[in-house]
Coordinates of C-alpha atoms and ligand atoms in Angstrom, one line a residue:
X9 CA 4.5 24.7 -18.7
X10 CA 4.5 23.8 -15.1
X11 CA 7.1 25.5 -13.0
X12 CA 8.6 22.2 -11.7
X13 CA 9.6 21.2 -15.1
X14 CA 12.4 23.9 -15.2
X15 CA 13.3 23.0 -11.5
X16 CA 16.2 20.9 -10.7
X17 CA 14.5 19.6 -7.4
X18 CA 13.5 16.0 -7.5
X19 CA 9.8 15.4 -8.0
X20 CA 8.4 13.6 -4.8
X21 CA 5.3 11.7 -5.6
X22 CA 3.5 9.9 -2.8
X23 CA 0.5 7.7 -3.6
X24 CA -1.9 7.0 -0.6
X25 CA -4.8 4.8 -0.1
X26 CA -6.1 2.0 2.2
X27 CA -4.5 -1.4 2.5
X28 CA -5.0 -3.3 -0.9
X29 CA -6.1 -0.3 -2.8
X30 CA -3.5 -0.7 -5.5
X31 CA -0.7 1.6 -4.4
X32 CA 2.1 -0.7 -5.2
X33 CA 0.8 -1.7 -8.5
X34 CA 0.4 1.9 -9.4
X35 CA 3.8 3.0 -8.2
X36 CA 5.3 0.1 -10.3
X37 CA 3.5 1.5 -13.4
X38 CA 4.7 5.0 -12.6
X39 CA 8.2 3.9 -12.1
X40 CA 8.1 2.3 -15.4
X41 CA 6.5 5.2 -17.1
X42 CA 9.1 7.6 -15.8
X43 CA 12.1 5.3 -16.6
X44 CA 10.8 5.0 -20.2
X45 CA 11.0 8.8 -20.3
X46 CA 14.6 8.7 -19.3
X47 CA 14.1 9.7 -15.7
X48 CA 16.1 8.3 -12.7
X49 CA 13.6 6.8 -10.3
X50 CA 13.8 5.6 -6.8
X51 CA 11.0 4.2 -4.7
X52 CA 10.5 4.3 -0.9
X53 CA 8.2 1.7 0.7
X54 CA 7.0 1.6 4.3
X55 CA 5.7 -0.9 6.8
X56 CA 5.3 -1.3 10.5
X57 CA 7.7 -4.2 10.4
X58 CA 10.4 -5.8 8.3
X59 CA 9.8 -8.4 5.6
X60 CA 7.5 -6.4 3.3
X61 CA 6.2 -8.2 0.2
X62 CA 6.0 -4.9 -1.7
X63 CA 9.7 -4.2 -1.4
X64 CA 10.7 -7.7 -2.7
X65 CA 8.1 -7.4 -5.5
X66 CA 9.4 -3.9 -6.6
X67 CA 13.1 -5.0 -6.4
X68 CA 12.4 -8.1 -8.3
X69 CA 11.0 -5.8 -11.0
X70 CA 14.5 -4.1 -11.1
X71 CA 13.6 -0.9 -9.4
X72 CA 15.9 0.9 -6.9
X73 CA 13.9 0.5 -3.6
X74 CA 14.6 1.6 -0.1
X75 CA 12.4 0.5 2.8
X76 CA 11.4 2.4 5.8
X77 CA 10.5 -0.5 8.2
X78 CA 9.4 -0.6 11.8
X79 CA 7.2 2.5 11.9
X80 CA 5.4 4.7 9.3
X81 CA 6.8 7.7 7.4
X82 CA 4.9 10.1 9.6
X83 CA 6.3 8.7 12.8
X84 CA 9.8 8.1 11.6
X85 CA 10.2 11.1 9.4
X86 CA 13.9 11.2 9.7
X87 CA 14.2 7.5 8.5
X88 CA 12.2 8.6 5.4
X89 CA 14.7 11.4 4.5
X90 CA 17.6 9.1 5.3
X91 CA 16.3 6.3 3.1
X92 CA 16.0 8.8 0.3
X93 CA 19.4 10.2 0.9
X94 CA 20.8 6.7 0.7
X95 CA 19.0 5.9 -2.4
X96 CA 20.3 9.1 -3.9
X97 CA 23.9 8.7 -2.9
X98 CA 24.9 7.1 -6.2
X99 CA 22.8 9.2 -8.6
X100 CA 20.5 12.1 -7.8
X101 CA 17.0 11.0 -8.7
X102 CA 14.5 12.8 -10.9
X103 CA 11.6 11.0 -9.4
X104 CA 11.0 9.7 -5.9
X105 CA 7.9 7.5 -5.5
X106 CA 6.8 6.8 -2.0
X107 CA 4.2 4.4 -0.7
X108 CA 3.0 5.0 2.9
X109 CA 1.4 2.4 5.1
X110 CA -2.1 1.7 4.1
X111 CA -3.6 2.5 7.5
X112 CA -2.0 5.8 7.8
X113 CA -3.6 9.2 7.4
X114 CA -2.8 12.8 8.0
X115 CA 0.1 12.5 5.6
X116 CA 0.0 16.0 4.3
X117 CA 0.5 17.5 7.7
X118 CA 3.1 14.9 8.9
X119 CA 5.0 14.1 5.8
X120 CA 4.5 16.6 2.9
X121 CA 4.6 19.8 4.8
X122 CA 7.6 18.7 6.9
X123 CA 9.4 17.9 3.6
X124 CA 8.5 21.4 2.4
X125 CA 9.2 23.2 5.5
X126 CA 11.5 21.3 7.8
X127 CA 13.8 19.2 5.5
X128 CA 16.7 21.1 4.1
X129 CA 16.8 19.3 0.8
X130 CA 14.2 20.9 -1.6
X131 CA 11.7 18.6 -3.4
X132 CA 9.1 19.6 -5.8
X133 CA 6.0 17.7 -4.4
X134 CA 3.3 16.5 -6.6
X135 CA -0.4 16.9 -5.7
X136 CA -1.3 14.1 -3.2
X137 CA -3.4 11.4 -4.9
X138 CA -5.2 8.9 -2.8
X139 CA -6.5 5.6 -4.2
X140 CA -10.0 4.6 -3.3
X141 CA -10.6 0.8 -3.0
X142 CA -14.0 0.2 -4.5
X143 CA -14.7 -3.0 -2.5
X144 CA -14.6 -1.2 0.8
X145 CA -15.5 2.3 -0.6
X146 CA -19.1 1.3 -1.7
X147 CA -19.8 0.1 1.7
X148 CA -18.0 2.6 3.9
X149 CA -19.0 5.8 2.0
X150 CA -22.4 4.3 1.1
X151 CA -23.2 4.0 4.9
X152 CA -23.5 0.2 5.2
X153 CA -21.3 -1.9 7.2
X154 CA -18.0 -2.1 5.5
X155 CA -16.6 -5.1 7.5
X156 CA -14.3 -2.8 9.5
X157 CA -15.1 -1.0 12.8
X158 CA -16.3 2.6 12.6
X159 CA -12.9 3.7 13.9
X160 CA -11.1 1.9 11.2
X161 CA -13.5 3.3 8.7
X162 CA -12.6 6.7 10.1
X163 CA -9.1 6.3 8.8
X164 CA -10.5 5.2 5.3
X165 CA -12.6 8.5 5.1
X166 CA -9.7 10.7 6.5
X167 CA -7.3 9.4 3.8
X168 CA -9.7 10.5 1.1
X169 CA -10.4 13.8 2.9
X170 CA -6.8 14.9 2.6
X171 CA -6.3 14.1 -1.0
X172 CA -5.6 16.7 -3.6
X173 CA -7.3 14.2 -6.0
X174 CA -8.9 10.9 -5.6
X175 CA -8.2 7.9 -7.8
X176 CA -11.0 5.3 -8.4
X177 CA -8.8 2.2 -9.1
X178 CA -9.9 -1.3 -10.5
X179 CA -12.4 0.3 -12.9
X180 CA -11.8 -2.9 -14.9
X181 CA -13.8 -4.7 -12.3
X182 CA -16.7 -2.1 -12.1
X183 CA -19.7 -1.7 -14.3
X184 CA -20.2 1.9 -15.7
X185 CA -23.2 2.2 -13.2
X186 CA -21.0 1.3 -10.3
X187 CA -18.4 3.7 -11.5
X188 CA -21.0 6.5 -11.8
X189 CA -22.4 5.7 -8.5
X190 CA -19.0 5.9 -6.9
X191 CA -18.3 9.3 -8.7
X192 CA -21.5 10.7 -7.2
X193 CA -20.7 9.4 -3.7
X194 CA -17.4 11.0 -3.8
X195 CA -18.6 14.3 -5.2
X196 CA -21.1 14.5 -2.4
X197 CA -18.7 13.6 0.3
X198 CA -15.6 15.4 -1.0
X199 CA -17.1 18.2 -3.1
X200 CA -14.6 19.9 -5.6
X201 CA -12.0 17.2 -5.4
X202 CA -11.0 16.0 -8.8
X203 CA -11.5 12.2 -9.4
X204 CA -9.4 10.0 -11.7
X205 CA -10.8 6.8 -13.0
X206 CA -8.1 4.2 -13.5
X207 CA -7.1 0.5 -13.7
X208 CA -3.6 0.1 -12.5
X209 CA -4.0 -3.5 -13.9
X210 CA -5.1 -2.7 -17.5
X211 CA -3.5 0.9 -17.7
X212 CA -6.8 2.5 -18.5
X213 CA -6.9 6.1 -17.2
X214 CA -3.1 6.1 -16.5
X215 CA -2.6 9.1 -18.7
X216 CA -5.1 11.1 -16.6
X217 CA -3.3 9.9 -13.4
X218 CA 0.0 11.4 -14.9
X219 CA -1.7 14.6 -15.8
X220 CA -2.9 15.1 -12.3
X221 CA 0.4 14.2 -10.7
X222 CA 2.1 16.7 -13.1
X223 CA 0.0 19.7 -11.9
X224 CA 1.3 22.3 -9.5
X225 CA 0.3 21.5 -5.9
X226 CA -0.8 23.7 -2.9
X227 CA -0.3 21.6 0.1
X228 CA -1.6 24.4 2.3
X229 CA -5.0 24.1 0.6
X230 CA -6.9 23.0 3.6
X231 CA -6.6 22.1 7.2
X232 CA -7.7 18.6 8.1
X233 CA -8.5 17.9 11.9
X234 CA -7.7 14.4 13.0
X235 CA -8.7 12.7 16.2
X236 CA -5.7 10.8 17.0
X237 CA -7.5 8.8 19.7
X238 CA -9.9 7.4 17.0
X239 CA -7.1 7.1 14.5
X240 CA -4.9 5.1 16.9
X241 CA -7.8 2.8 18.1
X242 CA -8.9 2.3 14.4
X243 CA -5.5 1.2 13.4
X244 CA -5.1 -1.1 16.4
X245 CA -8.1 -3.0 15.4
X246 CA -6.1 -4.5 12.5
X247 CA -4.0 -7.5 13.3
X248 CA -0.7 -7.0 11.5
X249 CA 1.5 -10.2 10.4
X250 CA 4.6 -10.5 8.4
X251 CA 6.4 -13.9 8.1
X252 CA 8.9 -15.8 6.2
X253 CA 8.6 -19.5 5.3
X254 CA 11.0 -21.8 3.7
X255 CA 9.4 -24.7 1.8
X256 CA 11.4 -27.6 0.5
X257 CA 10.6 -30.9 -1.4
X258 CA 12.3 -33.7 -3.0
X259 CA 10.3 -33.0 -6.1
X260 CA 9.7 -29.8 -7.9
X261 CA 6.4 -28.1 -6.7
X262 CA 4.3 -25.6 -8.5
X263 CA 5.1 -22.2 -7.0
X264 CA 1.9 -20.6 -8.2
X265 CA 0.0 -23.7 -6.9
X266 CA 1.3 -23.7 -3.4
X267 CA 1.0 -19.9 -3.1
X268 CA -2.6 -20.0 -4.2
X269 CA -3.5 -22.9 -1.9
X270 CA -2.1 -21.0 1.1
X271 CA -3.8 -17.8 0.0
X272 CA -7.2 -19.5 -0.6
X273 CA -7.0 -21.3 2.7
X274 CA -6.2 -18.2 4.6
X275 CA -9.1 -16.4 2.8
X276 CA -11.6 -19.2 3.7
X277 CA -10.4 -19.1 7.3
X278 CA -11.0 -15.5 7.6
X279 CA -14.4 -15.5 5.9
X280 CA -15.5 -18.5 8.2
X281 CA -14.9 -16.4 11.2
X282 CA -16.1 -13.0 9.6
X283 CA -12.6 -11.4 10.3
X284 CA -12.5 -8.7 7.5
X285 CA -9.4 -8.8 5.2
X286 CA -7.9 -5.5 4.6
X287 CA -5.0 -7.0 2.6
X288 CA -3.3 -10.4 2.5
X289 CA -0.3 -10.5 0.1
X290 CA 2.2 -13.4 -0.5
X291 CA 5.3 -13.6 -2.6
X292 CA 6.9 -16.9 -3.4
X293 CA 10.5 -16.8 -4.7
X294 CA 13.0 -19.3 -5.9
X295 CA 15.8 -19.5 -8.5
X296 CA 13.2 -20.3 -11.0
X297 CA 11.1 -17.1 -10.7
X298 CA 8.7 -15.5 -8.4
X299 CA 4.9 -15.5 -7.9
X300 CA 2.6 -13.0 -6.0
X301 CA -0.9 -13.5 -4.8
X302 CA -3.3 -11.1 -3.0
X303 CA -6.7 -10.9 -1.6
X304 CA -8.0 -7.5 -0.5
X305 CA -11.4 -8.1 1.1
X306 CA -13.6 -11.0 2.3
X307 CA -15.9 -10.6 -0.6
X308 CA -13.1 -10.6 -3.1
X309 CA -11.3 -13.6 -4.8
X310 CA -7.9 -14.6 -4.0
X311 CA -5.8 -13.6 -7.2
X312 CA -2.6 -14.7 -8.6
X313 CA -1.4 -11.2 -9.6
X314 CA 1.9 -12.5 -10.9
X315 CA 2.3 -16.0 -12.0
X316 CA 5.7 -17.7 -12.1
X317 CA 4.7 -20.7 -14.0
X318 CA 7.6 -22.3 -12.4
X319 CA 8.2 -25.3 -10.2
X320 CA 11.0 -25.5 -7.7
X321 CA 12.3 -27.7 -4.9
X322 CA 13.2 -24.8 -2.6
X323 CA 10.8 -21.8 -2.1
X324 CA 11.1 -18.8 0.0
X325 CA 7.8 -17.2 0.8
X326 CA 6.9 -14.0 2.6
X327 CA 3.3 -13.5 3.9
X328 CA 1.9 -10.0 4.8
X329 CA -1.5 -10.2 6.4
X330 CA -3.6 -7.2 7.6
X331 CA -6.8 -8.4 9.0
X332 CA -9.4 -7.1 11.5
X333 CA -8.5 -9.8 14.0
X334 CA -6.5 -10.4 17.2
X335 CA -2.9 -10.7 16.2
X336 CA -2.4 -14.0 18.2
X337 CA -5.4 -15.5 16.5
X338 CA -4.1 -14.3 13.1
X339 CA -0.6 -16.0 13.8
X340 CA -2.4 -19.2 14.9
X341 CA -4.3 -19.2 11.6
X342 CA -1.3 -18.5 9.5
X343 CA 0.7 -21.2 11.3
X344 CA -2.2 -23.7 10.9
X345 CA -2.6 -23.1 7.2
X346 CA 1.1 -23.4 6.4
X347 CA 1.2 -26.6 8.3
X348 CA -1.9 -28.1 6.8
X349 CA -1.0 -27.1 3.3
X350 CA 2.7 -28.4 3.6
X351 CA 1.2 -31.7 4.9
X352 CA -1.2 -32.0 1.9
X353 CA 1.5 -31.1 -0.7
X354 CA 4.1 -33.3 1.2
X355 CA 6.4 -30.4 1.6
X356 CA 8.7 -29.6 4.5
X357 CA 8.2 -26.1 6.0
X358 CA 10.1 -23.9 8.3
X359 CA 8.8 -20.6 9.5
X360 CA 12.0 -18.6 9.6
X361 CA 10.6 -15.4 11.1
X362 CA 7.2 -14.3 12.2
X363 CA 6.1 -11.0 13.6
X364 CA 2.5 -10.2 14.7
X365 CA 1.1 -7.3 16.5
X366 CA -1.4 -4.4 16.5
X367 CA 0.0 -1.2 15.2
X368 CA 1.0 1.2 17.9
X369 CA -0.3 4.7 18.4
X370 CA 0.8 7.1 15.7
X371 CA 2.9 9.8 17.2
X372 CA 4.2 11.9 14.3
X373 CA 7.8 13.4 14.3
X374 CA 6.3 16.6 12.8
X375 CA 2.7 17.8 12.5
X376 CA 2.4 21.0 10.5
X377 CA -1.0 22.7 10.2
X378 CA -1.9 24.4 7.0
X379 CA -0.7 28.1 7.2
Ligands
LIG18 N1 -8.5 -5.9 -11.2 C1 -7.5 -5.1 -10.7 N2 -6.7 -5.5 -9.8 C2 -5.8 -4.5 -9.3 C3 -5.7 -3.2 -9.8 N3 -4.8 -2.6 -9.1 C4 -4.3 -3.4 -8.2 N4 -4.8 -4.7 -8.3 C5 -4.7 -5.8 -7.5 O1 -5.1 -5.5 -6.2 C6 -4.2 -6.2 -5.3 C7 -3.6 -5.1 -4.3 O2 -2.8 -4.3 -5.0 P1 -1.6 -3.5 -4.4 O3 -1.0 -2.7 -5.4 O4 -0.7 -4.6 -3.8 O5 -2.2 -2.6 -3.3 P2 -1.7 -1.8 -2.0 O6 -1.8 -2.6 -0.8 O7 -2.4 -0.6 -2.0 O8 -0.2 -1.6 -2.4 C8 -3.2 -6.9 -6.2 O9 -3.7 -8.3 -6.3 C9 -3.1 -6.2 -7.5 O10 -2.9 -7.0 -8.5 C10 -6.7 -2.9 -10.9 O11 -6.7 -1.8 -11.4 N5 -7.5 -3.9 -11.3
LIG19 MG1 1.5 -1.9 -1.2

């Protein structure tokens, strides 16, 4: 039996991976799994700004979610621990699930080791699993242009390099030849690192993920060097946008329909100007239900990942877009698409809040080298 099973310290499980890799979907599955086992679960989400779709989505699924907004876990370590303490104030959790920002790396040195060595509350920290996103993984690790700049690709590679184990997600979309190819690319690039094959969508491989997370971990296993200039420039090449939109109409409109119209139109606009999508995610909410849609690369299809099958006269929508594009241009496209689709659907719209920027230089609160 693993030592942590006799311990009273909460288990801290962080799942890393690039934007759109499947972290939130996996965390939702893990939260369900642990709750079914009778565990008390809390989730911490993270974004560079407020209005994060993931937080709304996970809360709508009934989970106890705290959000660190405004900067990443690594750069606002104290807010991470404060958020966990706030979540834990009613009942001590057994499991803490954490989703870092998908453009962050160096998280073992800046989050995991500080939790082990600086924070005075003891956690039992799982091996760090990082999800690889096949759509960009094939290209970036295969050496062809991945749609992002070499500096953004540096982050993608560094995320995998620090993993205790790598998770190939979306195997439901891959042929067995593609999975085998990705396995061989990973074993050449990251020799000796265990790889789990999984579909967070179908649940295939989920048991294997749980087994890896349940193993004891050694977070001093290896030292990873990170060039923070390249990291900062790579992150800053992504335009980041979060916005809230209110849609209203005299007649009930299909929530799934209008969400997909906006998502598909955004996707087309980014493809037209070859601005690579890292992740565009929308949630539509009303008193009738909620719908979620995503697109995770230019080559990918916009998907309705959660259908509401509802129609409503008042819809609240949150849009999160991370695209390799100037943020002003990104905001202009988002505004235009909302205006155009609202006109086509004869819906009134009001952009209640919009934030768009390039992520600032990461300056970690702590950075602890492997001892
Ligand atoms: N087909 C398929 N889609 C998935 C899988 N995992 C996640 N997705 C979809 O990929 C998109 C991005 O997932 P999300 O969990 O939000 O990624 P995150 O940005 O890493 O948190 C969503 O549309 C998910 O429904 C999977 O295993 N298979
Ligand atoms: Mg997410």
